[in-house]
PDB file of C-alpha atoms in Angstrom:
ATOM      1  CA  UNK A  17     -79.260 -53.677 -28.555  1.00 63.00           C
ATOM      2  CA  UNK A  18     -82.553 -54.032 -26.678  1.00 71.00           C
ATOM      3  CA  UNK A  19     -85.227 -55.815 -28.202  1.00 94.00           C
ATOM      4  CA  UNK A  20     -87.626 -59.240 -28.279  1.00 96.00           C
ATOM      5  CA  UNK A  21     -86.194 -62.281 -29.630  1.00 96.00           C
ATOM      6  CA  UNK A  22     -88.324 -65.156 -30.778  1.00 97.00           C
ATOM      7  CA  UNK A  23     -86.890 -68.436 -31.376  1.00 91.00           C
ATOM      8  CA  UNK A  24     -86.869 -70.650 -33.806  1.00 92.00           C
ATOM      9  CA  UNK A  25     -88.120 -68.673 -36.966  1.00 94.00           C
ATOM     10  CA  UNK A  26     -89.845 -71.879 -38.592  1.00 96.00           C
ATOM     11  CA  UNK A  27     -90.842 -74.411 -36.499  1.00 95.00           C
ATOM     12  CA  UNK A  28     -92.182 -78.123 -37.590  1.00 95.00           C
ATOM     13  CA  UNK A  29     -93.976 -80.929 -35.504  1.00 93.00           C
ATOM     14  CA  UNK A  30     -95.724 -83.284 -35.653  1.00 93.00           C
ATOM     15  CA  UNK A  31     -99.621 -83.519 -34.610  1.00 92.00           C
ATOM     16  CA  UNK A  32    -100.043 -84.701 -31.100  1.00 92.00           C
ATOM     17  CA  UNK A  33     -96.470 -83.397 -30.038  1.00 92.00           C
ATOM     18  CA  UNK A  34     -96.828 -80.144 -27.383  1.00 94.00           C
ATOM     19  CA  UNK A  35     -94.317 -77.886 -28.706  1.00 95.00           C
ATOM     20  CA  UNK A  36     -92.941 -74.286 -26.597  1.00 96.00           C
ATOM     21  CA  UNK A  37     -92.182 -71.150 -28.360  1.00 97.00           C
ATOM     22  CA  UNK A  38     -89.417 -69.006 -26.700  1.00 97.00           C
ATOM     23  CA  UNK A  39     -89.718 -65.569 -26.249  1.00 98.00           C
ATOM     24  CA  UNK A  40     -87.478 -63.305 -24.564  1.00 98.00           C
ATOM     25  CA  UNK A  41     -86.796 -59.631 -24.030  1.00 97.00           C
ATOM     26  CA  UNK A  42     -84.190 -57.272 -22.674  1.00 96.00           C
ATOM     27  CA  UNK A  43     -86.430 -53.865 -22.735  1.00 94.00           C
ATOM     28  CA  UNK A  44     -86.920 -53.960 -19.126  1.00 94.00           C
ATOM     29  CA  UNK A  45     -90.699 -54.348 -19.683  1.00 94.00           C
ATOM     30  CA  UNK A  46     -93.003 -55.616 -17.036  1.00 93.00           C
ATOM     31  CA  UNK A  47     -95.612 -56.668 -19.664  1.00 94.00           C
ATOM     32  CA  UNK A  48     -95.382 -59.403 -21.928  1.00 96.00           C
ATOM     33  CA  UNK A  49     -98.252 -61.148 -24.696  1.00 96.00           C
ATOM     34  CA  UNK A  50     -98.809 -63.451 -26.978  1.00 97.00           C
ATOM     35  CA  UNK A  51    -100.646 -63.405 -30.034  1.00 97.00           C
ATOM     36  CA  UNK A  52    -101.673 -65.887 -32.688  1.00 97.00           C
ATOM     37  CA  UNK A  53    -102.012 -64.458 -36.493  1.00 95.00           C
ATOM     38  CA  UNK A  54    -104.104 -66.505 -39.160  1.00 92.00           C
ATOM     39  CA  UNK A  55    -104.317 -64.866 -42.731  1.00 82.00           C
ATOM     40  CA  UNK A  56    -106.897 -62.262 -42.619  1.00 73.00           C
ATOM     41  CA  UNK A  57    -107.984 -62.838 -38.909  1.00 78.00           C
ATOM     42  CA  UNK A  58    -105.287 -59.984 -37.687  1.00 87.00           C
ATOM     43  CA  UNK A  59    -104.115 -60.366 -34.092  1.00 93.00           C
ATOM     44  CA  UNK A  60    -105.602 -62.349 -31.745  1.00 93.00           C
ATOM     45  CA  UNK A  61    -104.681 -62.537 -28.380  1.00 95.00           C
ATOM     46  CA  UNK A  62    -103.465 -66.015 -26.368  1.00 97.00           C
ATOM     47  CA  UNK A  63    -102.003 -65.025 -22.730  1.00 97.00           C
ATOM     48  CA  UNK A  64    -100.682 -62.047 -21.393  1.00 95.00           C
ATOM     49  CA  UNK A  65     -98.457 -61.483 -17.981  1.00 95.00           C
ATOM     50  CA  UNK A  66     -98.488 -57.683 -16.495  1.00 92.00           C
ATOM     51  CA  UNK A  67     -95.847 -59.221 -13.728  1.00 93.00           C
ATOM     52  CA  UNK A  68     -93.607 -62.562 -12.857  1.00 96.00           C
ATOM     53  CA  UNK A  69     -95.730 -65.248 -11.614  1.00 96.00           C
ATOM     54  CA  UNK A  70     -98.687 -63.850 -13.061  1.00 96.00           C
ATOM     55  CA  UNK A  71    -100.768 -64.713 -16.267  1.00 96.00           C
ATOM     56  CA  UNK A  72    -104.009 -64.162 -17.613  1.00 96.00           C
ATOM     57  CA  UNK A  73    -105.681 -65.796 -20.707  1.00 97.00           C
ATOM     58  CA  UNK A  74    -106.627 -63.836 -23.483  1.00 95.00           C
ATOM     59  CA  UNK A  75    -109.481 -64.643 -26.447  1.00 92.00           C
ATOM     60  CA  UNK A  76    -108.407 -67.817 -27.497  1.00 95.00           C
ATOM     61  CA  UNK A  77    -106.109 -69.214 -24.611  1.00 97.00           C
ATOM     62  CA  UNK A  78    -107.203 -72.893 -25.189  1.00 96.00           C
ATOM     63  CA  UNK A  79    -105.247 -75.574 -25.863  1.00 97.00           C
ATOM     64  CA  UNK A  80    -102.270 -73.276 -24.663  1.00 98.00           C
ATOM     65  CA  UNK A  81    -100.250 -72.809 -21.852  1.00 98.00           C
ATOM     66  CA  UNK A  82     -97.827 -69.970 -20.644  1.00 98.00           C
ATOM     67  CA  UNK A  83     -95.277 -69.586 -17.681  1.00 98.00           C
ATOM     68  CA  UNK A  84     -93.931 -66.543 -16.681  1.00 98.00           C
ATOM     69  CA  UNK A  85     -91.033 -67.503 -14.149  1.00 98.00           C
ATOM     70  CA  UNK A  86     -88.467 -64.835 -14.985  1.00 97.00           C
ATOM     71  CA  UNK A  87     -89.393 -60.960 -16.140  1.00 97.00           C
ATOM     72  CA  UNK A  88     -87.114 -61.721 -19.224  1.00 97.00           C
ATOM     73  CA  UNK A  89     -88.591 -64.561 -20.356  1.00 98.00           C
ATOM     74  CA  UNK A  90     -92.279 -65.476 -21.098  1.00 98.00           C
ATOM     75  CA  UNK A  91     -92.674 -69.046 -23.388  1.00 98.00           C
ATOM     76  CA  UNK A  92     -95.449 -70.061 -25.095  1.00 98.00           C
ATOM     77  CA  UNK A  93     -96.420 -73.809 -24.988  1.00 97.00           C
ATOM     78  CA  UNK A  94     -98.970 -75.157 -27.625  1.00 96.00           C
ATOM     79  CA  UNK A  95    -100.368 -78.417 -26.471  1.00 95.00           C
ATOM     80  CA  UNK A  96    -101.741 -81.353 -28.500  1.00 91.00           C
ATOM     81  CA  UNK A  97    -105.147 -80.217 -27.299  1.00 90.00           C
ATOM     82  CA  UNK A  98    -104.983 -76.982 -29.693  1.00 91.00           C
ATOM     83  CA  UNK A  99    -107.331 -78.094 -32.754  1.00 91.00           C
ATOM     84  CA  UNK A 100    -105.780 -75.984 -35.142  1.00 93.00           C
ATOM     85  CA  UNK A 101    -101.907 -74.820 -33.812  1.00 95.00           C
ATOM     86  CA  UNK A 102    -100.393 -74.303 -37.513  1.00 96.00           C
ATOM     87  CA  UNK A 103    -100.271 -70.216 -37.602  1.00 96.00           C
ATOM     88  CA  UNK A 104     -98.121 -67.506 -36.976  1.00 97.00           C
ATOM     89  CA  UNK A 105     -97.033 -66.375 -33.187  1.00 98.00           C
ATOM     90  CA  UNK A 106     -96.432 -63.234 -32.128  1.00 98.00           C
ATOM     91  CA  UNK A 107     -94.612 -62.450 -28.985  1.00 98.00           C
ATOM     92  CA  UNK A 108     -94.919 -58.952 -27.329  1.00 96.00           C
ATOM     93  CA  UNK A 109     -93.916 -56.373 -24.519  1.00 95.00           C
ATOM     94  CA  UNK A 110     -94.768 -53.281 -22.848  1.00 92.00           C
ATOM     95  CA  UNK A 111     -94.659 -51.030 -19.837  1.00 88.00           C
ATOM     96  CA  UNK A 112     -97.381 -51.120 -17.619  1.00 81.00           C
ATOM     97  CA  UNK A 113     -98.467 -47.642 -16.548  1.00 72.00           C
ATOM     98  CA  UNK A 114     -99.565 -44.439 -18.460  1.00 58.00           C
ATOM     99  CA  UNK A 115     -98.079 -45.691 -22.171  1.00 58.00           C
ATOM    100  CA  UNK A 116     -99.324 -49.009 -23.477  1.00 77.00           C
ATOM    101  CA  UNK A 117     -97.102 -49.041 -26.585  1.00 88.00           C
ATOM    102  CA  UNK A 118     -96.487 -52.762 -27.422  1.00 92.00           C
ATOM    103  CA  UNK A 119     -92.975 -53.933 -29.211  1.00 94.00           C
ATOM    104  CA  UNK A 120     -93.119 -57.173 -30.974  1.00 96.00           C
ATOM    105  CA  UNK A 121     -90.802 -59.806 -31.651  1.00 97.00           C
ATOM    106  CA  UNK A 122     -89.982 -61.154 -35.276  1.00 96.00           C
ATOM    107  CA  UNK A 123     -92.490 -64.212 -34.959  1.00 97.00           C
ATOM    108  CA  UNK A 124     -92.289 -67.918 -35.161  1.00 97.00           C
ATOM    109  CA  UNK A 125     -94.354 -69.680 -38.241  1.00 96.00           C
ATOM    110  CA  UNK A 126     -95.491 -73.024 -36.576  1.00 96.00           C
ATOM    111  CA  UNK A 127     -96.495 -75.753 -39.083  1.00 96.00           C
ATOM    112  CA  UNK A 128     -98.145 -78.794 -37.505  1.00 94.00           C
ATOM    113  CA  UNK A 129     -98.654 -81.977 -40.157  1.00 93.00           C
TER     114      UNK A 129
ATOM    115  CA  UNK B 176    -113.761 -58.955 -26.531  1.00 60.00           C
ATOM    116  CA  UNK B 177    -113.390 -55.437 -27.816  1.00 69.00           C
ATOM    117  CA  UNK B 178    -113.437 -54.952 -31.642  1.00 78.00           C
ATOM    118  CA  UNK B 179    -112.300 -52.595 -33.816  1.00 90.00           C
ATOM    119  CA  UNK B 180    -113.740 -52.137 -37.221  1.00 95.00           C
ATOM    120  CA  UNK B 181    -110.513 -50.851 -39.707  1.00 96.00           C
ATOM    121  CA  UNK B 182    -111.231 -50.001 -43.423  1.00 97.00           C
ATOM    122  CA  UNK B 183    -110.302 -50.454 -46.193  1.00 97.00           C
ATOM    123  CA  UNK B 184    -110.114 -54.356 -45.808  1.00 95.00           C
ATOM    124  CA  UNK B 185    -107.351 -53.938 -48.544  1.00 96.00           C
ATOM    125  CA  UNK B 186    -106.379 -51.330 -51.293  1.00 96.00           C
ATOM    126  CA  UNK B 187    -104.218 -51.231 -54.305  1.00 96.00           C
ATOM    127  CA  UNK B 188    -102.875 -47.697 -54.990  1.00 95.00           C
ATOM    128  CA  UNK B 189    -100.318 -46.218 -58.272  1.00 96.00           C
ATOM    129  CA  UNK B 190     -96.766 -45.098 -56.681  1.00 96.00           C
ATOM    130  CA  UNK B 191     -97.101 -41.624 -55.557  1.00 97.00           C
ATOM    131  CA  UNK B 192    -100.580 -41.080 -54.582  1.00 97.00           C
ATOM    132  CA  UNK B 193    -101.734 -40.448 -50.902  1.00 97.00           C
ATOM    133  CA  UNK B 194    -103.796 -43.423 -48.793  1.00 96.00           C
ATOM    134  CA  UNK B 195    -106.080 -43.027 -45.915  1.00 97.00           C
ATOM    135  CA  UNK B 196    -107.143 -45.697 -43.816  1.00 98.00           C
ATOM    136  CA  UNK B 197    -109.086 -45.305 -40.535  1.00 97.00           C
ATOM    137  CA  UNK B 198    -110.337 -47.288 -37.444  1.00 97.00           C
ATOM    138  CA  UNK B 199    -113.711 -46.889 -35.367  1.00 97.00           C
ATOM    139  CA  UNK B 200    -114.948 -48.459 -32.481  1.00 95.00           C
ATOM    140  CA  UNK B 201    -118.144 -48.244 -30.526  1.00 92.00           C
ATOM    141  CA  UNK B 202    -116.260 -47.691 -27.021  1.00 91.00           C
ATOM    142  CA  UNK B 203    -114.142 -45.416 -26.184  1.00 93.00           C
ATOM    143  CA  UNK B 204    -110.082 -45.525 -26.050  1.00 94.00           C
ATOM    144  CA  UNK B 205    -107.723 -43.445 -24.236  1.00 92.00           C
ATOM    145  CA  UNK B 206    -104.643 -44.536 -26.659  1.00 93.00           C
ATOM    146  CA  UNK B 207    -104.995 -45.361 -30.251  1.00 96.00           C
ATOM    147  CA  UNK B 208    -101.564 -46.496 -32.203  1.00 96.00           C
ATOM    148  CA  UNK B 209    -100.665 -47.565 -35.569  1.00 97.00           C
ATOM    149  CA  UNK B 210     -98.356 -50.299 -36.798  1.00 97.00           C
ATOM    150  CA  UNK B 211     -96.940 -52.055 -39.805  1.00 98.00           C
ATOM    151  CA  UNK B 212     -96.260 -55.317 -40.469  1.00 97.00           C
ATOM    152  CA  UNK B 213     -93.909 -56.167 -43.366  1.00 95.00           C
ATOM    153  CA  UNK B 214     -94.563 -59.871 -44.731  1.00 90.00           C
ATOM    154  CA  UNK B 215     -92.968 -62.635 -42.371  1.00 91.00           C
ATOM    155  CA  UNK B 216     -91.988 -59.920 -39.562  1.00 94.00           C
ATOM    156  CA  UNK B 217     -93.570 -58.599 -36.484  1.00 96.00           C
ATOM    157  CA  UNK B 218     -95.774 -55.172 -36.571  1.00 96.00           C
ATOM    158  CA  UNK B 219     -93.702 -52.403 -35.916  1.00 96.00           C
ATOM    159  CA  UNK B 220     -95.151 -49.030 -33.850  1.00 95.00           C
ATOM    160  CA  UNK B 221     -95.666 -46.141 -36.407  1.00 97.00           C
ATOM    161  CA  UNK B 222     -97.256 -43.747 -34.346  1.00 96.00           C
ATOM    162  CA  UNK B 223     -98.730 -43.581 -30.808  1.00 94.00           C
ATOM    163  CA  UNK B 224    -101.460 -40.984 -29.935  1.00 95.00           C
ATOM    164  CA  UNK B 225    -102.756 -40.128 -26.543  1.00 93.00           C
ATOM    165  CA  UNK B 226    -105.072 -36.980 -26.422  1.00 94.00           C
ATOM    166  CA  UNK B 227    -108.555 -36.714 -28.151  1.00 95.00           C
ATOM    167  CA  UNK B 228    -108.391 -34.638 -31.562  1.00 96.00           C
ATOM    168  CA  UNK B 229    -103.981 -34.873 -31.467  1.00 95.00           C
ATOM    169  CA  UNK B 230    -102.662 -34.844 -34.999  1.00 97.00           C
ATOM    170  CA  UNK B 231     -98.967 -36.493 -35.115  1.00 97.00           C
ATOM    171  CA  UNK B 232     -96.564 -37.132 -37.942  1.00 96.00           C
ATOM    172  CA  UNK B 233     -94.021 -39.104 -38.670  1.00 95.00           C
ATOM    173  CA  UNK B 234     -92.446 -38.635 -41.865  1.00 96.00           C
ATOM    174  CA  UNK B 235     -94.782 -39.212 -44.962  1.00 97.00           C
ATOM    175  CA  UNK B 236     -97.461 -40.603 -41.869  1.00 98.00           C
ATOM    176  CA  UNK B 237     -99.785 -38.632 -40.433  1.00 98.00           C
ATOM    177  CA  UNK B 238    -102.239 -40.062 -37.985  1.00 98.00           C
ATOM    178  CA  UNK B 239    -105.074 -38.273 -35.945  1.00 98.00           C
ATOM    179  CA  UNK B 240    -106.956 -39.229 -32.559  1.00 97.00           C
ATOM    180  CA  UNK B 241    -111.036 -38.675 -33.453  1.00 97.00           C
ATOM    181  CA  UNK B 242    -112.660 -35.948 -30.960  1.00 96.00           C
ATOM    182  CA  UNK B 243    -115.044 -38.625 -30.317  1.00 96.00           C
ATOM    183  CA  UNK B 244    -112.495 -40.874 -28.719  1.00 95.00           C
ATOM    184  CA  UNK B 245    -114.062 -43.458 -31.001  1.00 96.00           C
ATOM    185  CA  UNK B 246    -111.923 -43.638 -34.060  1.00 97.00           C
ATOM    186  CA  UNK B 247    -108.174 -42.884 -35.620  1.00 98.00           C
ATOM    187  CA  UNK B 248    -107.360 -42.129 -39.080  1.00 98.00           C
ATOM    188  CA  UNK B 249    -103.369 -42.943 -40.818  1.00 98.00           C
ATOM    189  CA  UNK B 250    -102.998 -41.064 -44.014  1.00 98.00           C
ATOM    190  CA  UNK B 251     -99.666 -42.110 -46.176  1.00 98.00           C
ATOM    191  CA  UNK B 252     -98.679 -39.264 -48.650  1.00 97.00           C
ATOM    192  CA  UNK B 253     -97.052 -39.531 -51.781  1.00 97.00           C
ATOM    193  CA  UNK B 254     -96.960 -43.570 -51.379  1.00 97.00           C
ATOM    194  CA  UNK B 255     -93.272 -45.789 -52.271  1.00 96.00           C
ATOM    195  CA  UNK B 256     -93.268 -49.376 -52.658  1.00 95.00           C
ATOM    196  CA  UNK B 257     -91.841 -49.854 -49.634  1.00 95.00           C
ATOM    197  CA  UNK B 258     -94.928 -48.715 -48.087  1.00 96.00           C
ATOM    198  CA  UNK B 259     -96.301 -52.174 -49.018  1.00 96.00           C
ATOM    199  CA  UNK B 260     -97.733 -54.143 -45.823  1.00 96.00           C
ATOM    200  CA  UNK B 261    -100.182 -54.469 -43.202  1.00 96.00           C
ATOM    201  CA  UNK B 262    -101.420 -51.397 -41.574  1.00 97.00           C
ATOM    202  CA  UNK B 263    -102.952 -52.578 -37.796  1.00 97.00           C
ATOM    203  CA  UNK B 264    -104.834 -49.897 -35.756  1.00 97.00           C
ATOM    204  CA  UNK B 265    -104.882 -50.508 -31.954  1.00 95.00           C
ATOM    205  CA  UNK B 266    -106.908 -49.115 -29.097  1.00 94.00           C
ATOM    206  CA  UNK B 267    -106.598 -48.981 -25.185  1.00 91.00           C
ATOM    207  CA  UNK B 268    -108.612 -48.445 -22.097  1.00 87.00           C
ATOM    208  CA  UNK B 269    -108.177 -48.771 -18.570  1.00 80.00           C
ATOM    209  CA  UNK B 270    -105.912 -52.072 -17.525  1.00 77.00           C
ATOM    210  CA  UNK B 271    -106.959 -54.322 -20.303  1.00 81.00           C
ATOM    211  CA  UNK B 272    -104.476 -55.344 -23.138  1.00 87.00           C
ATOM    212  CA  UNK B 273    -104.533 -53.436 -26.515  1.00 90.00           C
ATOM    213  CA  UNK B 274    -107.325 -54.228 -29.044  1.00 92.00           C
ATOM    214  CA  UNK B 275    -106.305 -54.947 -32.869  1.00 93.00           C
ATOM    215  CA  UNK B 276    -108.155 -54.107 -35.866  1.00 94.00           C
ATOM    216  CA  UNK B 277    -107.955 -56.558 -38.418  1.00 92.00           C
ATOM    217  CA  UNK B 278    -105.569 -54.636 -40.787  1.00 95.00           C
ATOM    218  CA  UNK B 279    -105.406 -53.084 -43.777  1.00 96.00           C
ATOM    219  CA  UNK B 280    -102.987 -54.587 -46.647  1.00 96.00           C
ATOM    220  CA  UNK B 281    -101.660 -52.095 -48.706  1.00 97.00           C
ATOM    221  CA  UNK B 282    -100.311 -52.850 -52.451  1.00 96.00           C
ATOM    222  CA  UNK B 283     -98.452 -50.318 -54.382  1.00 94.00           C
ATOM    223  CA  UNK B 284     -98.205 -50.251 -58.028  1.00 89.00           C
ATOM    224  CA  UNK B 285     -94.826 -48.983 -59.312  1.00 84.00           C
TER     225      UNK B 285
END
């Protein structure tokens, strides 16, 4: 079955530690995205990548970093510089072209204490 | 970035009632999408609209791409308990990522 995998579903970290969230897709999509969701805030774009080895900042990139070494994978690192990292993180992918329908993974809930 | 105004923010309805929600923008979009998110899960694409004036159905769901290309509507007929969730609209234009509304939280009372 084609889809997007995010792991783990729940992640707990101590303040001051960097943490990397995994996102893998086997849909052969060119573009991948990371969103952050807080209660009542909707989806806010952190980073996106439309091609391997290239990525762009979204609206709230500060305190986060990404890499895109393979088409299937787009890991997100939440650094210790992110002031309020506890949130629900969603990864998505899409074809680049006439259709921009994004398909989402199941999400990772990160709790930092 | 661009903003989408989605309303209402939340709604409580009786099972069997019809539901309407909408999204408006100050910018023109070429594509409108509607998603549903169940608690603790990722959003799932419900309907995609590509042409101004287009009316598309998916079961009990109907969505329309506004003639001005600055708005879109989603209707749910004869609501059932599993319709509970957050509904997001999203618009696209140019070579930029989707712009999402803040969501409409739907609660269905049996």
